[in-house]
Amino acid sequence: MEDSVFIGGGGENYAVKQGLTLKYANRHGLVAGATGTGKSVTLQILAEGFSKAGVPVFLSDVKGDLSGIAAAGSKTFKLHQAFSDRAAKIGFDDYGYEAFPVTFWDLLGEQGHPVRTTVAEMGPLLLARLLELSEAQEGILNIAFRLADEQGLPLLDLKDLQALLVWVGENRKDLALRYGAISVASVGAIQRRLLILENQGGAKLFGEPALELTDIMMTDADGRGRINILAADKLMGSPRLYATFLLWLLSELFEELPEVGDPDKPKLVFFFDEAHLLFEDAPKALVDKVEQVARLIRSKGVGVYFISQNPSDIPEDILGQLGNRIQHALRAFTARDRKQLRLAAETYRDNPRFSTEDAIREVGVGEAVTSMLMKKGVPGIVERTLIRPPSSKLGPIDPSDRKQVINTSPVAGKYETLKDRRSAYEILKQRAEKAASDAEALEAQEEDMPAHEREFNAGRRYSGTRVTRSTSRTTRKQDSFGEAMGKMFMKELSGTTGRKLVRGILGSLFKGR
């Protein structure tokens, strides 16, 4: 099975090898099953198989037990004999223990290299989803992003966005002529949401240096794909942050990678664990965007595999695009459970040897009902498959070993130091300080005037020409403001953002285009 990822044995006595063909691995997939049925081990052996084939992998360690991929299994492990017996039963003749190249990542920067993006790259759609904003609040957020793009205000971290929202609130009357009414209450509500996100540790997600996609698409000296593991055990305390980050990463892959057609093997395989978190309470517009990305990203050479307890957690339009499927046992204690089990069984190509519905109910731990794409992308006949044992360590590695892997990884030291370059916060702060300085200078100039001139100016200010003079000054103020903003815009465009700013399919900025 040189052109496949070996999964296990099927057929009579589990003697027929079952594999996932690399050529069709970018047609996406599904790993489903109730808690405790072996999904994590299946995820582990898939990551091992892709790595051996030279395909980089990105996955989330939701339970904290996948770090063992970085270490080899051991003959002293309590399941060694059981693993050896299973390997012999399914014809896994060259089974042995080995470690795999791993890069650890962590949004919180505690159990891996810090992984960040900028507020601008996240985009208003995903950020509104993350903050759970109303439609009106999302509209104001879009106005803020539009202003940042037009006026050359880089939005890198949360303080940049917070400063820009303050400016939007202060200038809401002028902005309303172009963008419509802006409510102070809505601006305040967004600020409170940002404060909550900051208190939950979400501020660590935003900033520079931002993650470079090439760093999760590397191979080692032996040609094995690196397995990127995102520490998500603590992150699951903020499920919306977890789901939004993974969706952002998926959208970045879609935006940045070139078209490759149908490669012999994927350029990257992306595992989306706890996939139901992505779709819970998601607006239809967001689900449509996810469907669009899933449909088109395969031509970029990326395979996306959703992992969830039940196939019904995945919207039907997206589920239909998942050609490679590994279904562990489903429980069926209630009428609703039985209905979902029946619906799950109906999505497979029947095998005359057994009932698919019964098989999904009866398979034991470490066993699954599988269907992989065959020649020309045709779904294979469903099989009861005994999943192969893992070659790497089952369970987590020691913290000291994890630290050693982090310190010796190819990106060690690249993301650890946070950079804070000049961005929207500094630009707006500088403007405010200049405005205050100019006002102070004008006030001092007036105080230095002779008394008769001050009286004349004061009298003129309150004369019958007050309306005309006020209107004239307002016009000059608007022109001056527009001129200043224009200069700032041109200055920013002459720097690193000297190109048209275009937002991508999920609201993030195109980069490197």
Coordinates of C-alpha atoms in Angstrom, one line a residue:
M1 CA 0.0 0.0 0.0
E2 CA 2.8 2.4 -1.0
D3 CA 0.3 5.0 -2.3
S4 CA -2.0 4.8 0.7
V5 CA -2.2 5.5 4.4
F6 CA -2.6 2.1 6.0
I7 CA -5.7 2.2 8.3
G8 CA -6.3 -1.4 9.4
G9 CA -7.7 -4.7 8.3
G10 CA -11.2 -5.5 6.9
G11 CA -13.1 -8.3 5.3
E12 CA -13.1 -11.9 6.6
N13 CA -11.1 -12.2 9.7
Y14 CA -9.8 -8.6 9.2
A15 CA -7.2 -10.0 6.7
V16 CA -7.9 -7.5 3.9
K17 CA -5.8 -4.3 4.2
Q18 CA -7.7 -1.1 4.2
G19 CA -6.1 2.2 3.2
L20 CA -6.7 5.8 2.4
T21 CA -5.4 6.5 -1.1
L22 CA -3.1 9.5 -1.0
K23 CA -4.3 10.7 -4.4
Y24 CA -7.8 11.2 -3.0
A25 CA -6.8 12.3 0.5
N26 CA -7.5 16.0 -0.4
R27 CA -11.1 15.0 -1.0
H28 CA -11.6 15.5 2.7
G29 CA -12.9 13.1 5.3
L30 CA -14.8 12.4 8.5
V31 CA -13.9 10.6 11.7
A32 CA -17.0 10.1 13.9
G33 CA -18.1 8.1 16.9
A34 CA -19.3 8.3 20.5
T35 CA -16.9 9.2 23.3
G36 CA -14.5 6.3 24.2
T37 CA -14.8 4.4 20.9
G38 CA -11.2 5.2 19.7
K39 CA -11.4 8.4 17.7
S40 CA -8.2 9.8 19.2
V41 CA -6.2 6.7 18.3
T42 CA -7.5 6.8 14.8
L43 CA -6.5 10.4 14.6
Q44 CA -3.0 9.4 15.8
I45 CA -2.5 6.6 13.3
L46 CA -3.8 8.8 10.4
A47 CA -1.2 11.5 11.4
E48 CA 1.5 8.9 11.5
G49 CA 0.5 7.6 8.1
F50 CA 0.5 11.0 6.5
S51 CA 3.8 11.9 8.1
K52 CA 5.4 8.8 6.7
A53 CA 4.1 9.6 3.3
G54 CA 5.8 13.1 3.5
V55 CA 2.5 15.0 4.1
P56 CA 2.6 17.7 6.9
V57 CA -0.3 17.5 9.3
F58 CA -2.1 20.1 11.5
L59 CA -4.2 18.8 14.4
S60 CA -5.6 19.9 17.7
D61 CA -4.9 18.1 21.0
V62 CA -8.2 18.6 22.7
K63 CA -7.7 16.1 25.5
G64 CA -3.9 16.6 26.0
D65 CA -3.0 13.0 25.1
L66 CA -1.6 13.3 21.5
S67 CA 1.8 14.7 22.4
G68 CA 3.0 11.1 22.6
I69 CA 3.3 11.2 18.8
A70 CA 6.7 12.9 19.4
A71 CA 7.9 9.7 21.2
A72 CA 8.2 6.1 20.2
G73 CA 6.1 3.4 21.7
S74 CA 7.7 0.9 24.1
K75 CA 7.7 -2.8 24.5
T76 CA 7.2 -2.3 28.3
F77 CA 3.9 -0.6 27.6
K78 CA 1.0 -2.6 29.1
L79 CA -0.7 -2.9 25.7
H80 CA 2.4 -4.0 23.8
Q81 CA 1.2 -7.6 23.5
A82 CA -2.3 -6.6 22.4
F83 CA -0.8 -4.2 19.8
S84 CA 1.5 -6.9 18.5
D85 CA -1.4 -9.4 18.2
R86 CA -3.5 -6.9 16.4
A87 CA -0.7 -6.1 14.0
A88 CA -0.3 -9.8 13.1
K89 CA -4.1 -10.2 12.7
I90 CA -4.4 -7.4 10.2
G91 CA -1.2 -8.2 8.3
F92 CA 0.8 -5.2 9.6
D93 CA 4.0 -7.1 9.0
D94 CA 6.5 -4.2 9.4
Y95 CA 4.9 -2.9 12.6
G96 CA 7.3 -1.3 15.0
Y97 CA 7.7 1.6 17.4
E98 CA 9.0 5.0 16.2
A99 CA 8.7 8.7 17.0
F100 CA 7.6 11.3 14.5
P101 CA 8.7 14.9 13.9
V102 CA 6.4 17.2 15.9
T103 CA 6.0 20.9 16.3
F104 CA 4.0 22.1 19.3
W105 CA 1.9 25.2 19.1
D106 CA -0.2 27.0 21.7
L107 CA -2.4 30.1 21.5
L108 CA -1.6 30.8 25.1
G109 CA 2.1 30.3 24.6
E110 CA 2.5 27.8 27.5
Q111 CA 2.7 24.4 25.9
G112 CA 4.2 25.3 22.5
H113 CA 5.3 28.0 20.3
P114 CA 3.0 31.1 20.4
V115 CA 0.7 31.2 17.4
R116 CA -0.7 34.6 16.4
T117 CA -2.5 36.5 13.7
T118 CA -3.3 40.1 13.4
V119 CA -6.8 41.7 13.8
A120 CA -6.7 42.7 10.1
E121 CA -6.0 39.2 9.0
M122 CA -8.8 37.8 11.2
G123 CA -11.3 40.1 9.4
P124 CA -14.6 41.5 10.6
L125 CA -16.7 38.4 9.8
L126 CA -14.7 36.0 11.9
L127 CA -14.1 38.6 14.6
A128 CA -17.9 39.3 14.9
R129 CA -18.4 35.6 15.2
L130 CA -15.8 35.3 17.9
L131 CA -17.3 38.3 19.9
E132 CA -20.9 37.1 19.3
L133 CA -22.0 40.5 18.0
S134 CA -25.4 41.5 16.9
E135 CA -26.1 42.5 13.3
A136 CA -25.9 46.2 14.2
Q137 CA -22.7 45.7 16.1
E138 CA -21.2 43.7 13.3
G139 CA -22.0 46.6 10.9
I140 CA -20.0 49.0 13.1
L141 CA -17.1 46.6 13.1
N142 CA -17.2 46.5 9.3
I143 CA -17.1 50.3 9.3
A144 CA -14.0 50.3 11.5
F145 CA -12.3 47.8 9.3
R146 CA -13.2 49.8 6.2
L147 CA -11.8 53.0 7.7
A148 CA -8.6 51.2 8.7
D149 CA -8.1 50.0 5.1
E150 CA -8.9 53.3 3.6
Q151 CA -6.8 55.4 6.0
G152 CA -3.8 53.1 6.3
L153 CA -4.3 52.3 9.9
P154 CA -2.7 48.8 10.6
L155 CA -4.9 46.7 12.9
L156 CA -2.4 44.4 14.6
D157 CA -3.6 43.7 18.1
L158 CA -6.6 44.4 20.3
K159 CA -5.5 47.8 21.5
D160 CA -5.4 48.9 17.8
L161 CA -9.0 48.0 17.4
Q162 CA -10.0 49.4 20.7
A163 CA -8.4 52.8 19.8
L164 CA -10.0 52.8 16.4
L165 CA -13.5 52.2 17.9
V166 CA -12.9 55.1 20.3
W167 CA -12.1 57.3 17.3
V168 CA -15.2 56.0 15.5
G169 CA -17.4 56.8 18.5
E170 CA -16.0 60.3 18.8
N171 CA -16.4 61.1 15.1
R172 CA -19.7 59.2 14.6
K173 CA -21.6 62.3 13.4
D174 CA -19.2 63.0 10.6
L175 CA -19.0 59.3 9.7
A176 CA -22.8 58.9 9.7
L177 CA -23.0 61.0 6.5
R178 CA -21.2 58.2 4.6
Y179 CA -21.9 55.0 6.6
G180 CA -25.1 55.6 8.4
A181 CA -25.9 56.1 12.0
I182 CA -23.4 54.8 14.6
S183 CA -24.7 54.1 18.0
V184 CA -22.5 54.9 21.0
A185 CA -24.2 52.0 22.8
S186 CA -23.2 49.6 20.1
V187 CA -19.6 50.8 20.1
G188 CA -19.6 50.4 23.9
A189 CA -21.0 46.9 23.6
I190 CA -18.2 45.9 21.2
Q191 CA -15.6 47.3 23.6
R192 CA -17.0 45.3 26.4
R193 CA -16.9 42.1 24.3
L194 CA -13.3 42.9 23.5
L195 CA -12.6 43.3 27.2
I196 CA -14.1 39.9 27.9
L197 CA -12.0 38.3 25.1
E198 CA -8.9 40.0 26.6
N199 CA -9.7 38.6 30.0
Q200 CA -10.1 35.1 28.6
G201 CA -6.6 35.2 27.1
G202 CA -7.8 36.0 23.6
A203 CA -5.5 39.0 23.4
K204 CA -2.5 36.6 23.0
L205 CA -3.9 35.5 19.7
F206 CA -3.5 38.9 18.1
G207 CA -0.1 40.5 17.4
E208 CA 3.1 40.0 15.6
P209 CA 5.0 38.1 14.5
A210 CA 2.0 36.4 12.9
L211 CA 2.1 32.7 11.9
E212 CA 3.7 32.0 8.5
L213 CA 1.9 29.1 6.8
T214 CA 5.1 27.7 5.5
D215 CA 6.0 26.9 9.1
I216 CA 3.2 24.3 9.4
M217 CA 4.0 22.8 6.0
M218 CA 7.5 21.5 6.6
T219 CA 9.1 18.1 6.3
D220 CA 12.1 16.7 8.2
A221 CA 15.5 15.6 6.9
D222 CA 14.1 12.2 6.2
G223 CA 11.2 13.6 4.1
R224 CA 8.6 12.9 6.7
G225 CA 5.9 15.5 7.1
R226 CA 6.0 17.4 10.4
I227 CA 3.0 16.9 12.6
N228 CA 1.8 20.3 14.0
I229 CA 0.0 19.8 17.3
L230 CA -2.0 22.7 18.8
A231 CA -2.4 22.5 22.5
A232 CA -6.2 22.8 23.0
D233 CA -6.9 21.3 26.4
K234 CA -7.0 24.7 28.1
L235 CA -8.2 26.5 24.9
M236 CA -11.4 24.4 25.1
G237 CA -12.5 26.6 28.0
S238 CA -13.1 29.2 25.3
P239 CA -14.7 27.0 22.6
R240 CA -15.7 30.0 20.4
L241 CA -12.0 31.2 20.3
Y242 CA -10.9 27.6 19.5
A243 CA -13.3 27.2 16.6
T244 CA -12.7 30.7 15.2
F245 CA -9.0 30.3 15.2
L246 CA -9.1 27.0 13.3
L247 CA -11.5 28.5 10.8
W248 CA -9.2 31.5 10.3
L249 CA -6.3 29.2 9.7
L250 CA -8.3 27.2 7.2
S251 CA -9.3 30.4 5.4
E252 CA -5.7 31.6 5.3
L253 CA -4.7 28.3 3.7
F254 CA -7.4 28.9 1.1
E255 CA -6.4 32.4 0.4
E256 CA -2.6 32.0 0.2
L257 CA -1.9 28.6 -1.4
P258 CA -1.7 28.4 -5.2
E259 CA -3.8 26.0 -7.2
V260 CA -2.3 22.6 -7.7
G261 CA -5.1 20.6 -9.3
D262 CA -5.1 16.9 -8.3
P263 CA -1.7 16.2 -6.7
D264 CA -0.4 12.7 -6.1
K265 CA -0.6 13.5 -2.4
P266 CA -1.8 16.5 -0.3
K267 CA 0.4 19.4 0.5
L268 CA -1.2 19.5 4.0
V269 CA -3.9 17.6 5.9
F270 CA -5.9 19.6 8.4
F271 CA -7.8 17.9 11.2
F272 CA -10.7 19.9 12.7
D273 CA -11.4 18.2 16.1
E274 CA -14.7 18.9 18.0
A275 CA -16.1 20.1 14.6
H276 CA -19.6 20.7 16.1
L277 CA -18.2 23.8 17.8
L278 CA -17.7 25.4 14.4
F279 CA -21.3 25.0 13.4
E280 CA -23.2 25.5 16.7
D281 CA -25.3 28.7 16.5
A282 CA -23.4 29.7 13.4
P283 CA -25.2 32.1 11.0
K284 CA -26.1 30.7 7.6
A285 CA -23.7 33.2 5.9
L286 CA -20.8 31.7 7.9
V287 CA -21.8 28.1 7.2
D288 CA -22.0 29.0 3.5
K289 CA -18.5 30.4 3.6
V290 CA -17.2 27.2 5.3
E291 CA -18.9 25.1 2.6
Q292 CA -17.3 27.2 -0.1
V293 CA -13.8 26.9 1.4
A294 CA -14.3 23.1 1.9
R295 CA -15.4 22.8 -1.7
L296 CA -12.5 24.8 -3.2
I297 CA -9.6 24.2 -1.0
R298 CA -9.0 20.7 -2.3
S299 CA -7.6 22.2 -5.5
K300 CA -5.0 23.9 -3.3
G301 CA -3.8 20.4 -2.2
V302 CA -5.3 20.6 1.3
G303 CA -7.3 17.8 2.8
V304 CA -9.7 18.7 5.6
Y305 CA -10.9 16.0 8.1
F306 CA -13.7 16.8 10.5
I307 CA -13.8 14.9 13.8
S308 CA -17.0 14.8 15.8
Q309 CA -19.2 12.5 17.8
N310 CA -22.0 12.2 15.2
P311 CA -22.1 12.9 11.5
S312 CA -25.3 15.0 12.1
D313 CA -23.0 17.6 13.7
I314 CA -21.8 18.5 10.3
P315 CA -24.2 20.5 7.9
E316 CA -25.5 18.3 5.1
D317 CA -23.9 20.3 2.3
I318 CA -20.5 20.0 3.9
L319 CA -21.0 16.4 4.9
G320 CA -21.6 15.5 1.3
Q321 CA -18.1 16.6 0.4
L322 CA -16.4 14.3 2.9
G323 CA -15.4 11.3 0.8
N324 CA -13.2 9.4 3.2
R325 CA -15.0 8.2 6.3
I326 CA -14.2 6.3 9.4
Q327 CA -17.2 5.8 11.6
H328 CA -16.7 4.4 15.1
A329 CA -19.6 3.1 17.2
L330 CA -22.7 5.2 17.8
R331 CA -25.0 4.7 20.7
A332 CA -28.7 4.2 20.0
F333 CA -30.6 4.4 23.3
T334 CA -33.4 6.8 22.2
A335 CA -35.6 7.1 19.2
R336 CA -33.6 10.2 18.2
D337 CA -30.4 8.2 18.5
R338 CA -31.7 5.4 16.3
K339 CA -32.9 7.9 13.7
Q340 CA -29.4 9.5 13.6
L341 CA -27.8 6.1 13.4
R342 CA -30.0 5.1 10.5
L343 CA -29.2 8.4 8.7
A344 CA -25.5 7.8 9.2
A345 CA -25.8 4.3 7.7
E346 CA -27.6 5.6 4.7
T347 CA -24.6 7.6 3.6
Y348 CA -22.5 4.5 3.0
R349 CA -22.3 2.2 0.0
D350 CA -23.8 -1.1 1.1
N351 CA -21.9 -4.2 1.7
P352 CA -23.9 -7.4 1.1
R353 CA -22.1 -9.2 3.9
F354 CA -23.6 -7.2 6.7
S355 CA -26.0 -4.5 7.7
T356 CA -24.3 -1.1 7.9
E357 CA -26.7 0.1 10.6
D358 CA -26.0 -2.9 12.7
A359 CA -22.3 -2.6 12.2
I360 CA -22.2 1.0 13.4
R361 CA -24.0 0.0 16.5
E362 CA -21.9 -3.1 17.2
V363 CA -18.3 -2.3 16.4
G364 CA -16.1 -2.4 19.5
V365 CA -13.4 0.0 20.7
G366 CA -10.6 0.3 18.1
E367 CA -12.9 -1.0 15.4
A368 CA -14.8 1.1 12.8
V369 CA -17.0 1.1 9.8
T370 CA -14.9 2.6 7.0
S371 CA -15.4 3.8 3.4
M372 CA -12.5 5.3 1.3
L373 CA -12.6 6.8 -2.1
M374 CA -11.5 4.4 -4.8
K375 CA -10.5 4.9 -8.5
K376 CA -11.9 8.0 -10.0
G377 CA -13.1 9.2 -6.6
V378 CA -15.9 6.6 -6.3
P379 CA -16.8 5.8 -2.7
G380 CA -15.7 2.3 -1.7
I381 CA -18.0 -0.4 -0.3
V382 CA -18.3 -0.1 3.5
E383 CA -16.2 -2.4 5.6
R384 CA -15.8 -3.3 9.2
T385 CA -12.2 -2.4 9.9
L386 CA -9.9 -3.2 12.8
I387 CA -7.8 -0.1 13.2
R388 CA -4.1 -0.6 13.3
P389 CA -2.1 0.0 16.5
P390 CA -0.1 3.3 16.7
S391 CA 3.7 3.2 16.4
S392 CA 4.2 6.3 18.6
K393 CA 3.6 6.5 22.3
L394 CA 0.0 6.2 23.4
G395 CA -0.7 9.0 25.8
P396 CA 1.1 12.3 26.6
I397 CA 4.8 12.7 27.0
D398 CA 6.5 14.2 30.1
P399 CA 6.6 18.1 30.3
S400 CA 10.4 17.9 30.2
D401 CA 10.4 15.9 27.0
R402 CA 7.8 18.3 25.5
K403 CA 10.1 21.3 26.4
Q404 CA 13.0 19.5 24.7
V405 CA 10.9 19.1 21.5
I406 CA 9.9 22.8 21.6
N407 CA 13.5 24.0 22.1
T408 CA 14.8 21.9 19.2
S409 CA 12.1 22.6 16.7
P410 CA 12.8 24.4 13.4
V411 CA 10.9 27.5 14.5
A412 CA 12.4 27.7 18.0
G413 CA 12.8 31.4 19.0
K414 CA 10.9 32.7 16.0
Y415 CA 7.6 33.5 17.6
E416 CA 8.5 33.7 21.3
T417 CA 9.2 37.5 21.3
L418 CA 6.2 39.7 20.8
K419 CA 6.8 42.7 18.4
D420 CA 4.8 45.9 18.7
R421 CA 5.5 48.1 15.7
R422 CA 3.7 51.4 14.8
S423 CA 0.1 50.7 14.1
A424 CA -3.4 52.2 14.5
Y425 CA -3.0 52.7 18.3
E426 CA 0.2 54.7 17.9
I427 CA -1.0 56.6 14.9
L428 CA -4.3 57.7 16.6
K429 CA -2.4 58.5 19.8
Q430 CA 0.0 60.7 17.9
R431 CA -2.9 62.5 16.3
A432 CA -4.6 63.1 19.6
E433 CA -1.4 64.4 21.2
K434 CA -0.7 66.7 18.2
A435 CA -4.3 68.0 18.3
A436 CA -3.9 68.7 22.1
S437 CA -0.5 70.4 21.5
D438 CA -1.9 72.6 18.7
A439 CA -4.8 73.6 20.9
E440 CA -2.5 74.4 23.8
A441 CA -0.3 76.4 21.5
L442 CA -3.2 78.4 20.2
E443 CA -4.5 79.1 23.7
A444 CA -1.0 80.3 24.7
Q445 CA -0.8 82.5 21.6
E446 CA -4.1 84.1 22.5
E447 CA -3.0 84.8 26.0
D448 CA 0.1 86.5 24.7
M449 CA -2.0 88.9 22.6
P450 CA -2.5 92.5 23.8
A451 CA -5.7 93.0 25.7
H452 CA -7.5 95.0 23.0
E453 CA -6.8 92.2 20.4
R454 CA -8.2 89.6 22.8
E455 CA -11.3 91.7 23.3
F456 CA -11.7 92.3 19.6
N457 CA -11.4 88.5 18.9
A458 CA -13.9 87.7 21.7
G459 CA -16.3 90.3 20.4
R460 CA -16.0 89.1 16.8
R461 CA -16.7 85.5 18.0
Y462 CA -20.0 86.6 19.5
S463 CA -21.0 89.1 16.8
G464 CA -23.8 88.7 14.3
T465 CA -21.5 87.0 11.9
R466 CA -21.1 84.0 14.3
V467 CA -23.0 81.6 12.0
T468 CA -21.0 82.5 9.0
R469 CA -17.7 82.4 10.8
S470 CA -18.6 79.1 12.5
T471 CA -19.6 77.5 9.2
S472 CA -16.5 78.7 7.6
R473 CA -14.4 77.3 10.4
T474 CA -16.2 74.0 10.2
T475 CA -15.6 73.7 6.5
R476 CA -11.9 74.5 7.0
K477 CA -11.8 71.9 9.8
Q478 CA -13.3 69.2 7.6
D479 CA -10.9 70.0 4.7
S480 CA -8.0 70.0 7.1
F481 CA -9.1 66.6 8.5
G482 CA -9.5 65.1 5.1
E483 CA -6.1 66.5 4.0
A484 CA -4.4 65.1 7.1
M485 CA -6.1 61.7 6.6
G486 CA -5.1 61.7 3.0
K487 CA -1.5 62.4 3.9
M488 CA -1.5 59.7 6.5
F489 CA -3.1 57.3 3.9
M490 CA -0.4 58.0 1.3
K491 CA 2.3 57.7 4.0
E492 CA 1.1 54.2 5.0
L493 CA 0.7 53.1 1.4
S494 CA 4.3 54.1 0.7
G495 CA 5.4 51.6 3.3
T496 CA 4.7 47.9 3.8
T497 CA 1.0 48.2 2.7
G498 CA 1.7 49.8 -0.7
R499 CA -1.0 47.9 -2.5
K500 CA -4.7 47.7 -2.8
L501 CA -6.1 46.1 0.3
V502 CA -8.6 43.4 -0.6
R503 CA -10.5 41.2 1.8
G504 CA -10.8 37.5 1.2
I505 CA -13.6 35.0 1.3
L506 CA -13.8 35.1 5.1
G507 CA -12.9 38.8 5.6
S508 CA -9.2 38.3 6.0
L509 CA -6.6 40.3 4.0
F510 CA -4.9 38.8 1.0
K511 CA -1.2 38.5 1.8
G512 CA 1.7 38.2 -0.5
R513 CA -0.4 39.0 -3.6

